[in-house]
Backbone as ProteinMPNN parsed JSONL, in Angstrom:
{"seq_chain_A": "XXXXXXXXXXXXXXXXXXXXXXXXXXXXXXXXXXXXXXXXXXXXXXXXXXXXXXXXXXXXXXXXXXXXXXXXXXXXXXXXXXXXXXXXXXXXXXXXXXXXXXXXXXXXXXXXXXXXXXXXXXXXXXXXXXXXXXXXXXXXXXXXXXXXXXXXXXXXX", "coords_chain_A": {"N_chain_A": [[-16.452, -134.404, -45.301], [-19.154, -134.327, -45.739], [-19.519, -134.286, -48.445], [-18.996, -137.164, -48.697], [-21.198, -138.226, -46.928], [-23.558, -137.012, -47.422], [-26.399, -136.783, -46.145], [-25.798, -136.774, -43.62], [-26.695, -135.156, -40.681], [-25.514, -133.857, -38.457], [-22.662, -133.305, -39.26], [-23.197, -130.865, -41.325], [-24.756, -129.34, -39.599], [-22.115, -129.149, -37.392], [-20.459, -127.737, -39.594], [-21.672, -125.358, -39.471], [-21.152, -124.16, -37.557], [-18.578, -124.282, -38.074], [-18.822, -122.328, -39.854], [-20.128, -119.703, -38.516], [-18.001, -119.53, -36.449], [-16.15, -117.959, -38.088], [-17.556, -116.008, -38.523], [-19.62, -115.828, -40.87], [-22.254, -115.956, -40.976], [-24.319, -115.96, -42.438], [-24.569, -118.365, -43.81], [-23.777, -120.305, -41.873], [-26.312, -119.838, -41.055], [-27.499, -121.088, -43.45], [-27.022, -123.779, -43.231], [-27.48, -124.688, -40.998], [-30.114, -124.946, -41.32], [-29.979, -126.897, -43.586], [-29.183, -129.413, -41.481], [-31.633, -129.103, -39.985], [-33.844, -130.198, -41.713], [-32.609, -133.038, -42.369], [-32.596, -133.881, -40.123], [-34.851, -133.206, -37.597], [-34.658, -133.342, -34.63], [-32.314, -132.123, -33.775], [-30.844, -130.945, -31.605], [-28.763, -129.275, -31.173], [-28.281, -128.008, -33.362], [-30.431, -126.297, -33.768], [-29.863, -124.881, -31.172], [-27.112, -124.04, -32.231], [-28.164, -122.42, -34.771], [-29.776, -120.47, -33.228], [-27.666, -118.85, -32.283], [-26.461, -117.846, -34.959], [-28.426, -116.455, -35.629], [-28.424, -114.492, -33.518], [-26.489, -113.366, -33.766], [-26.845, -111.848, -36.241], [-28.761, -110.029, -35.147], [-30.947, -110.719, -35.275], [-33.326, -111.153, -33.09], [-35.835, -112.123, -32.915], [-36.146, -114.676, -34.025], [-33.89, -115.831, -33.349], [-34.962, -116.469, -30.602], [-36.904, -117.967, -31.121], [-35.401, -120.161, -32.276], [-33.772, -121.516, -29.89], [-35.852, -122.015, -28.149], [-37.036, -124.324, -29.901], [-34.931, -125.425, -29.462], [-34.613, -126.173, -26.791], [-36.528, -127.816, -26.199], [-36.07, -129.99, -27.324], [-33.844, -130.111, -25.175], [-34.381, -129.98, -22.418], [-33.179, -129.526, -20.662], [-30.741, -128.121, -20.745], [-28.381, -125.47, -19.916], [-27.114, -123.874, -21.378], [-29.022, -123.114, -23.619], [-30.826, -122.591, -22.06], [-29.932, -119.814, -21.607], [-29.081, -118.468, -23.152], [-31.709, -118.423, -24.86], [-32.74, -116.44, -22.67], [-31.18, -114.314, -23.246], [-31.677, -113.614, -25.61], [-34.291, -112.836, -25.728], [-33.993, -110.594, -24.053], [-32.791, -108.937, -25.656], [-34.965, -108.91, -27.619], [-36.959, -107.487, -26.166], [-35.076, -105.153, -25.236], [-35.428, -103.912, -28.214], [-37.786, -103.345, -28.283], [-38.058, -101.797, -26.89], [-36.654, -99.618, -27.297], [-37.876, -99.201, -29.795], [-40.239, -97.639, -29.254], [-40.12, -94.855, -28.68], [-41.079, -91.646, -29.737], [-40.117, -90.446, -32.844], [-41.511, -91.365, -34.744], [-44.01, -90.544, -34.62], [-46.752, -88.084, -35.81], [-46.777, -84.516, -35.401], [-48.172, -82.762, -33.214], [-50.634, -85.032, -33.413], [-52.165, -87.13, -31.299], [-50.995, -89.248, -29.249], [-50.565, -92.769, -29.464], [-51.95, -94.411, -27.401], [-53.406, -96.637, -26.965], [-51.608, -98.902, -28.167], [-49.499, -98.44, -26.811], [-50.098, -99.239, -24.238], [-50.687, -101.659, -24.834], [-48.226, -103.058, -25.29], [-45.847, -105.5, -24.536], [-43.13, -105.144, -23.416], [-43.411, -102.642, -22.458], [-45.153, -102.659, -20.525], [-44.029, -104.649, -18.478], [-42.095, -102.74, -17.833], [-43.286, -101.021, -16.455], [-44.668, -102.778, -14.342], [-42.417, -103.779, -13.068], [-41.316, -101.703, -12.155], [-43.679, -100.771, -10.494], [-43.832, -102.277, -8.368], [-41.436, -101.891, -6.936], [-41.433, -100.404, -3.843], [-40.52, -97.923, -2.767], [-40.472, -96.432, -5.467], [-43.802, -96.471, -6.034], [-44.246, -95.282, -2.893], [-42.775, -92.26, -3.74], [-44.728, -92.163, -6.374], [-47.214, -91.463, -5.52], [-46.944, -89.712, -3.845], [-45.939, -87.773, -5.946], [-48.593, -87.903, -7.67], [-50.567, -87.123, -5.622], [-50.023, -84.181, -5.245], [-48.109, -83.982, -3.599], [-45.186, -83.623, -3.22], [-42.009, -82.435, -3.061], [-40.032, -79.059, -4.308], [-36.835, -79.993, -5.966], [-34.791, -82.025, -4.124], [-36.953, -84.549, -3.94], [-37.565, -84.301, -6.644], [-34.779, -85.328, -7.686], [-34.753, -87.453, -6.47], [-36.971, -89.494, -7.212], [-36.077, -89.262, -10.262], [-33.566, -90.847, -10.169], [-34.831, -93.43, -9.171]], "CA_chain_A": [[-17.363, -135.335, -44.67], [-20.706, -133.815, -46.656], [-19.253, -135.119, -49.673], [-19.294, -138.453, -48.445], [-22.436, -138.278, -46.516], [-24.923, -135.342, -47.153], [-27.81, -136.94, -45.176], [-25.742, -136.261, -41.787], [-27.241, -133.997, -40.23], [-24.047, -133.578, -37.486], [-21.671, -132.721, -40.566], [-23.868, -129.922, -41.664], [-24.049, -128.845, -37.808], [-20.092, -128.87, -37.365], [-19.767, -126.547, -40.615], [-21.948, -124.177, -39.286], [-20.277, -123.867, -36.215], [-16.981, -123.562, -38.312], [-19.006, -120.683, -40.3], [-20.573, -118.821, -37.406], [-16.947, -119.131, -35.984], [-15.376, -117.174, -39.027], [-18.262, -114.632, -39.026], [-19.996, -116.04, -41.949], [-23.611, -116.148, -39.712], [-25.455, -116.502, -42.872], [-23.822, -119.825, -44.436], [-23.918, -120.739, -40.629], [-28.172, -120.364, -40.929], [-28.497, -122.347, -44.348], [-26.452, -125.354, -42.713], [-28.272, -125.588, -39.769], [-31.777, -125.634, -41.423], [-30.131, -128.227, -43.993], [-29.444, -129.983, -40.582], [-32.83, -129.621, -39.181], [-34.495, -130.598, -42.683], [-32.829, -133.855, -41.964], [-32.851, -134.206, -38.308], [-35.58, -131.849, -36.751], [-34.39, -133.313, -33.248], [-31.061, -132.514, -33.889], [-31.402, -129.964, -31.019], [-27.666, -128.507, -31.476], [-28.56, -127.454, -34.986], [-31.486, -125.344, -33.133], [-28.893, -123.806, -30.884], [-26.355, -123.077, -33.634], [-28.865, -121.35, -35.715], [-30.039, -119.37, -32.78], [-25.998, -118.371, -32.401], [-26.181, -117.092, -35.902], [-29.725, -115.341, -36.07], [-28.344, -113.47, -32.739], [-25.061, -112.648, -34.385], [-26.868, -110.873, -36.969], [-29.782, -109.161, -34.343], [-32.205, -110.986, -35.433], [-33.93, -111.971, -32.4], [-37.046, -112.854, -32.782], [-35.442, -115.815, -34.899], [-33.277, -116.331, -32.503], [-35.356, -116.68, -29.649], [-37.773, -119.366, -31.781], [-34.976, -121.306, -32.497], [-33.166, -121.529, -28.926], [-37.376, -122.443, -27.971], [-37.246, -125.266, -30.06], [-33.505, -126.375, -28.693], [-34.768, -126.438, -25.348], [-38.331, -128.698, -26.096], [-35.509, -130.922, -27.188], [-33.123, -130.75, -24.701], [-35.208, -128.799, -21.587], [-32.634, -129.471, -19.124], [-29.573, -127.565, -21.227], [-28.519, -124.133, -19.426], [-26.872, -122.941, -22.164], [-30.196, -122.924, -24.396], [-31.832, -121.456, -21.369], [-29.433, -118.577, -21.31], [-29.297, -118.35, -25.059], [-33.01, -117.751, -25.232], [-32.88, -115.203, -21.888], [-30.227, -113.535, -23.396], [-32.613, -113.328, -26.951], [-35.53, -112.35, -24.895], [-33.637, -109.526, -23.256], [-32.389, -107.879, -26.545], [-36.028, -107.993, -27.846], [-37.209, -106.487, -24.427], [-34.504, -103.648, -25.64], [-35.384, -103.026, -29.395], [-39.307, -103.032, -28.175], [-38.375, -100.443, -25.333], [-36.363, -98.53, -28.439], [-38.873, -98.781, -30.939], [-41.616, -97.153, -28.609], [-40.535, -93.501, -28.996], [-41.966, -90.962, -30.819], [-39.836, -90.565, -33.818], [-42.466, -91.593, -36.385], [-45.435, -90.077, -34.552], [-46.752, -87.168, -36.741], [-46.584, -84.03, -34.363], [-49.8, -82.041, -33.029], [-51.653, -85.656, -33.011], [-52.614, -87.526, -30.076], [-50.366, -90.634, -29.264], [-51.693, -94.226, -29.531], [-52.313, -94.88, -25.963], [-53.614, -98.487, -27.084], [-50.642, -99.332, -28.241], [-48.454, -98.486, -25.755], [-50.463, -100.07, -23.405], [-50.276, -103.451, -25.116], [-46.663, -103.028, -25.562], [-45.463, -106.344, -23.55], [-42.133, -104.444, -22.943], [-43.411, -101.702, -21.716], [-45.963, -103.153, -19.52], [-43.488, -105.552, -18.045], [-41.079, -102.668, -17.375], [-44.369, -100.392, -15.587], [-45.149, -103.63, -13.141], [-41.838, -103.779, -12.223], [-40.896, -99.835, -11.159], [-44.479, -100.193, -9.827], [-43.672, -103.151, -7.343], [-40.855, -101.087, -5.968], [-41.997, -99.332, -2.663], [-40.098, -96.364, -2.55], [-41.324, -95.83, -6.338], [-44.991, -96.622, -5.02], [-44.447, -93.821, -2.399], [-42.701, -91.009, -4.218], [-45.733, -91.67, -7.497], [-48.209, -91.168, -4.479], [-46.46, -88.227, -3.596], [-46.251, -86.962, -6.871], [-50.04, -87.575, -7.742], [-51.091, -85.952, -4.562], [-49.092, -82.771, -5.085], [-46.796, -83.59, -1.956], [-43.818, -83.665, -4.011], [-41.122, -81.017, -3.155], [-38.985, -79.11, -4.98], [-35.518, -80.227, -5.686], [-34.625, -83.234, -3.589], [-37.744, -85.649, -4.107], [-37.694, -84.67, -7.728], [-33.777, -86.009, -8.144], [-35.002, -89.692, -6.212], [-37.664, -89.818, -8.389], [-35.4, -89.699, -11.434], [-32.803, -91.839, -9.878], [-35.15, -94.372, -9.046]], "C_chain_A": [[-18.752, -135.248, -45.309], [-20.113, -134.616, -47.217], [-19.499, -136.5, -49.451], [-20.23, -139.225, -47.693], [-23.132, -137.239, -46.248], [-26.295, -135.501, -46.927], [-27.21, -137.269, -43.685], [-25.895, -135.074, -41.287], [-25.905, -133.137, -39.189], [-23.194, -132.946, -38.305], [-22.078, -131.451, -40.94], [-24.022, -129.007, -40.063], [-22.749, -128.36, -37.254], [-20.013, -127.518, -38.066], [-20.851, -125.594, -40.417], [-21.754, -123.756, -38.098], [-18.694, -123.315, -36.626], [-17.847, -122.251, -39.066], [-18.919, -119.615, -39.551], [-18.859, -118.388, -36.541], [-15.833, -118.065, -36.966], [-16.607, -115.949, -39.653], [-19.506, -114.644, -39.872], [-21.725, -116.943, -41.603], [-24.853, -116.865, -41.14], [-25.222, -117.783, -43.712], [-24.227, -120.897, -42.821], [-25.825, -121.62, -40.603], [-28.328, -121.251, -42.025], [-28.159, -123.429, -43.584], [-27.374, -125.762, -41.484], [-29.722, -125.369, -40.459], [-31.613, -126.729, -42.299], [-29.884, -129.2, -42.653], [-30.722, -130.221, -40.218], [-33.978, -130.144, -40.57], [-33.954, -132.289, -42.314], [-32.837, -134.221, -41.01], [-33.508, -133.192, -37.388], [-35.605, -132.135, -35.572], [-33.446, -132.831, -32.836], [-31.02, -131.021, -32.989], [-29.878, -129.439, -31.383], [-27.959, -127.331, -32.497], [-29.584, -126.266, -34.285], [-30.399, -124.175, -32.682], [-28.225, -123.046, -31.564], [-27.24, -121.955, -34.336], [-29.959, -120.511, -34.813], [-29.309, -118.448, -32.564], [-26.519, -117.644, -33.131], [-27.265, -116.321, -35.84], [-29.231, -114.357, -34.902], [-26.904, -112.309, -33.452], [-25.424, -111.282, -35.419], [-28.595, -109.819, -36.51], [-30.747, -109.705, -35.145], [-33.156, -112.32, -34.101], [-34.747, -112.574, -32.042], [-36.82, -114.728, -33.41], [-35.116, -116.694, -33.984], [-33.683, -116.964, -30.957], [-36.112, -118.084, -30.028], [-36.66, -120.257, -31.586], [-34.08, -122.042, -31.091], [-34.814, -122.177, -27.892], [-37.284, -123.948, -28.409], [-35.601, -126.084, -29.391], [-34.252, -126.956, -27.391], [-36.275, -127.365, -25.161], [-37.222, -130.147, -26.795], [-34.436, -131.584, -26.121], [-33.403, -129.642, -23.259], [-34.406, -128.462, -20.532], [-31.079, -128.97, -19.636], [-29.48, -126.004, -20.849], [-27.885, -123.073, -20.732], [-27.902, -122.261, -22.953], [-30.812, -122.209, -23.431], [-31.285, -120.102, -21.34], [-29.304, -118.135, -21.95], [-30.724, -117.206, -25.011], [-33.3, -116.856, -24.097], [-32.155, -114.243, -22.571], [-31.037, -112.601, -25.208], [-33.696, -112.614, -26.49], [-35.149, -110.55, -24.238], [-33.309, -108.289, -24.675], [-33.798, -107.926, -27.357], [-36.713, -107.282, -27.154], [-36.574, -104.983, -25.029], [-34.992, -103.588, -26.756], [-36.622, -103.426, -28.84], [-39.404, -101.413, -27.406], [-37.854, -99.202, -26.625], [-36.695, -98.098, -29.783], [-40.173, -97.748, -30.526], [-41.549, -95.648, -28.672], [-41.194, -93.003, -30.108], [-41.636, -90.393, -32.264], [-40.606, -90.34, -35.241], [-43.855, -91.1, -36.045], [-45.663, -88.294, -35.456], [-47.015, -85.913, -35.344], [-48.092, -83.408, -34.23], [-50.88, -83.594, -33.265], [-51.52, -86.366, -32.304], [-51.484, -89.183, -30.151], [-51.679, -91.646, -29.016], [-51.485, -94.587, -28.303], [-52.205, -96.485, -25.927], [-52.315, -99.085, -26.765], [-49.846, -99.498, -27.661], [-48.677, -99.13, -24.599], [-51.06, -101.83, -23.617], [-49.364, -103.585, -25.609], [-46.363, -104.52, -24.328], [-44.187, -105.761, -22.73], [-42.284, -102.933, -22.058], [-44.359, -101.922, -20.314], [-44.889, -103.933, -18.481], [-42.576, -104.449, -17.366], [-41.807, -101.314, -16.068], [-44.827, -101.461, -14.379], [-43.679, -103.593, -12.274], [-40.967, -102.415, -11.557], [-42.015, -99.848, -10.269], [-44.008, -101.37, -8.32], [-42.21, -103.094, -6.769], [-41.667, -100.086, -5.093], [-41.502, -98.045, -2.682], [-40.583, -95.663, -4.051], [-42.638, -95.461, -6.193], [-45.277, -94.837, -4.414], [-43.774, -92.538, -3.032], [-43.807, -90.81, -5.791], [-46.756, -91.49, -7.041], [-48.312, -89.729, -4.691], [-46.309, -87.174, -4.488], [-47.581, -86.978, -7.196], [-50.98, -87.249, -6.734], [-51.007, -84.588, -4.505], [-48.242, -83.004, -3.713], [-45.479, -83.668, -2.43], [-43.331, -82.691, -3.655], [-40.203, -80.733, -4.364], [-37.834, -79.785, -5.069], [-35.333, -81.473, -5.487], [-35.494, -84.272, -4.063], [-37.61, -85.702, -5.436], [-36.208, -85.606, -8.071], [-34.489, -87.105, -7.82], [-35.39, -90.175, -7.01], [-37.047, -90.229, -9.546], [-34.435, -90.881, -11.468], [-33.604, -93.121, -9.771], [-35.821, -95.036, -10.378]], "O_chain_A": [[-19.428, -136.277, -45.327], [-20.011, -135.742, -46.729], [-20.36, -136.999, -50.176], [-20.261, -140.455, -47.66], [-23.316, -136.657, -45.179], [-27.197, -134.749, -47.296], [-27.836, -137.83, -42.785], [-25.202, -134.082, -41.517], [-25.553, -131.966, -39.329], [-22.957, -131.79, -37.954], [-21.118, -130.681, -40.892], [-23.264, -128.109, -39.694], [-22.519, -127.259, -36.753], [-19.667, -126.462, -37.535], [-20.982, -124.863, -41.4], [-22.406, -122.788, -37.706], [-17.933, -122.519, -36.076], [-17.434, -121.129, -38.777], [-18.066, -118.732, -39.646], [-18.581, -117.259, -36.136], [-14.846, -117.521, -36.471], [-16.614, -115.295, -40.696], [-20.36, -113.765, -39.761], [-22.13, -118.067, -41.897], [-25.736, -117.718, -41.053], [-26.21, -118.024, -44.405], [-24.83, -121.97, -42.813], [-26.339, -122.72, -40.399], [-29.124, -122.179, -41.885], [-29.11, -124.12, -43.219], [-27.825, -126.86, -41.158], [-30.587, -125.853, -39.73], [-32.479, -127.604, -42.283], [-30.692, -130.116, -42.803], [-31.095, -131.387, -40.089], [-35.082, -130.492, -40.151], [-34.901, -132.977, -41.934], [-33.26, -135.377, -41.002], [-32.9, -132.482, -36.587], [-36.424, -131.473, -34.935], [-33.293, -132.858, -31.615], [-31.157, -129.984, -33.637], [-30.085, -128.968, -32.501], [-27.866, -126.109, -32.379], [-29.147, -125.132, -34.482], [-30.082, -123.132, -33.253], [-28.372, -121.831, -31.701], [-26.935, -120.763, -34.383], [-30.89, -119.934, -35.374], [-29.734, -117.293, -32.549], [-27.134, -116.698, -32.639], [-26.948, -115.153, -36.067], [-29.572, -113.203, -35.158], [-26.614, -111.114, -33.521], [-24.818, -110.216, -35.52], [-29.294, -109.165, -37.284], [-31.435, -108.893, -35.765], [-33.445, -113.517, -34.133], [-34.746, -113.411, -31.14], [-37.455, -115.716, -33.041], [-35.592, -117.796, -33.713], [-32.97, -117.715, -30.292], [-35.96, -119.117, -29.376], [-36.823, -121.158, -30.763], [-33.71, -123.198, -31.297], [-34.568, -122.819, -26.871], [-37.414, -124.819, -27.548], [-35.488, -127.234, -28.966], [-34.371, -128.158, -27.152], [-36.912, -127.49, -24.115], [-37.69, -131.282, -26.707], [-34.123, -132.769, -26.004], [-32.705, -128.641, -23.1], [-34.586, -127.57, -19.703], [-30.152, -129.405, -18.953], [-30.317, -125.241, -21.332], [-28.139, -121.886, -20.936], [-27.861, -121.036, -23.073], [-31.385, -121.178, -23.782], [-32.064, -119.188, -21.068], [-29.328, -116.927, -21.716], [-30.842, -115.982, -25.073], [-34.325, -116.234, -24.376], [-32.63, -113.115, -22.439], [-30.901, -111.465, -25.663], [-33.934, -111.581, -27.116], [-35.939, -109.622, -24.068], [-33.559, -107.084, -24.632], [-33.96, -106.845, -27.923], [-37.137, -106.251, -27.678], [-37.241, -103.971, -25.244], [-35.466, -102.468, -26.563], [-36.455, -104.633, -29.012], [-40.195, -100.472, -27.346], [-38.476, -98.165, -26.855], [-36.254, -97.252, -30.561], [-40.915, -97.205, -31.344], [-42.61, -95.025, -28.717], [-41.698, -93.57, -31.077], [-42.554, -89.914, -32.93], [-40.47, -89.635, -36.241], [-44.774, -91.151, -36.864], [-44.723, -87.514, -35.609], [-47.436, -86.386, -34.289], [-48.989, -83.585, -35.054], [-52.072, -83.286, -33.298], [-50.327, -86.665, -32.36], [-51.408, -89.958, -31.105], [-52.859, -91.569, -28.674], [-50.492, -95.31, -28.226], [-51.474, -97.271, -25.324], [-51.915, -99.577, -25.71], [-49.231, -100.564, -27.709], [-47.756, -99.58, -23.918], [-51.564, -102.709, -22.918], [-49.404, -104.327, -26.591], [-46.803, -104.339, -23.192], [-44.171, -105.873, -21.504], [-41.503, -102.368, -21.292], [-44.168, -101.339, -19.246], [-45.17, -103.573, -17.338], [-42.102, -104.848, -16.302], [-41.173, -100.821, -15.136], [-45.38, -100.931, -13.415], [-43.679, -103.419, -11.055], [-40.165, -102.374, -10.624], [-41.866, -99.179, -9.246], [-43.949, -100.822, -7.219], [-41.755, -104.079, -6.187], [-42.384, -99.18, -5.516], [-42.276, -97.091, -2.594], [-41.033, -94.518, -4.013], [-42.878, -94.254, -6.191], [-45.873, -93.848, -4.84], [-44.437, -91.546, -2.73], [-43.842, -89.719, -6.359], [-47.633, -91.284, -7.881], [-49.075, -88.938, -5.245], [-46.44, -85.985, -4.195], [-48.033, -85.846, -7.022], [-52.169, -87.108, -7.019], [-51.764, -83.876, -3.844], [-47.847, -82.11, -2.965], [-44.644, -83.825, -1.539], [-44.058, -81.709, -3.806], [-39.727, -81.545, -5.157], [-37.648, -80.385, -4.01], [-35.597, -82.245, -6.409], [-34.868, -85.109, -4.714], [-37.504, -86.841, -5.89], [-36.413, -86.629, -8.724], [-34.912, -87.807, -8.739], [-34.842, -91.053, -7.677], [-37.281, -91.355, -9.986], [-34.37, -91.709, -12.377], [-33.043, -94.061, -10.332], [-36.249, -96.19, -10.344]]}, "name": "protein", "num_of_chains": 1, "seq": "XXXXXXXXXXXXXXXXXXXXXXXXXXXXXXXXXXXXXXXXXXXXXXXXXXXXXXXXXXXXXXXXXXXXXXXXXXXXXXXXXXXXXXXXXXXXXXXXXXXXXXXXXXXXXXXXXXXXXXXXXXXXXXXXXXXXXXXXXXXXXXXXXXXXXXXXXXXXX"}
């Protein structure tokens, strides 16, 4: 079907849907940007080539391009669950880039940094807007903490 029309954008769309379906994620991504080179509405083509950028963890990619699906087609759940589902695995490699690994030892961590971490901030508002967390980080920065017992909750929670 290319062969006989390689300014459809749909054709180029299709065969990277048959790539992405045989694995082949990065044949998948040229086709859908020759898709969106000629049809930059062609919101599928968006989706698809957020498919493949997730296939191969690249989510920041993947999240852009599942962004622009959905400014074309705002009311598609799949694209919304696409780009939650992109959002969530950079959420995780932010939370698993943040140890200390590469810090040099005996010097002072970057505070800053960690505190303009969006992932980590996001995951400190919401332990803090649990109550029973609330009261046992009271209880620990008071000293009323007991042995034993309060410390397991704590961890559990």
């Amino acid at each position: 079907a290319i062969e006989l029309d390689g300014r459809n954008a749909v054709y180029y769309g299709n065969r990277a849907a048959a790539y992405s379906k045989i694995g082949n994620h990065r044949r998948a991504i040229n086709d859908c940007e020759i898709a969106l080179q000629i049809d930059p509405t062609y919101s599928k083509a968006y989706g698809r080539l957020g498919l493949a950028y997730s296939s191969l963890d690249k989510h920041k990619e993947a999240k852009e391009a599942y962004q622009k699906a959905l400014e074309m087609e705002p009311d598609n759940e799949s694209y919304k669950n696409n780009l939650q589902l992109a959002e969530e695995k950079l959420t995780q490699q932010g939370v698993s880039n943040m140890g200390l690994g590469g810090a040099n030892p005996g010097l002072p961590m970057d505070l800053s940094s960690l505190l303009s971490n969006p992932a980590l901030m996001g995951m400190a508002r919401q332990m803090l807007s649990n109550p029973g967390m609330q009261n046992m980080l009271g209880d620990l920065m008071s000293g009323n903490i007991e042995q034993g017992g309060r410390m397991e909750a704590l961890i559990e929670a």
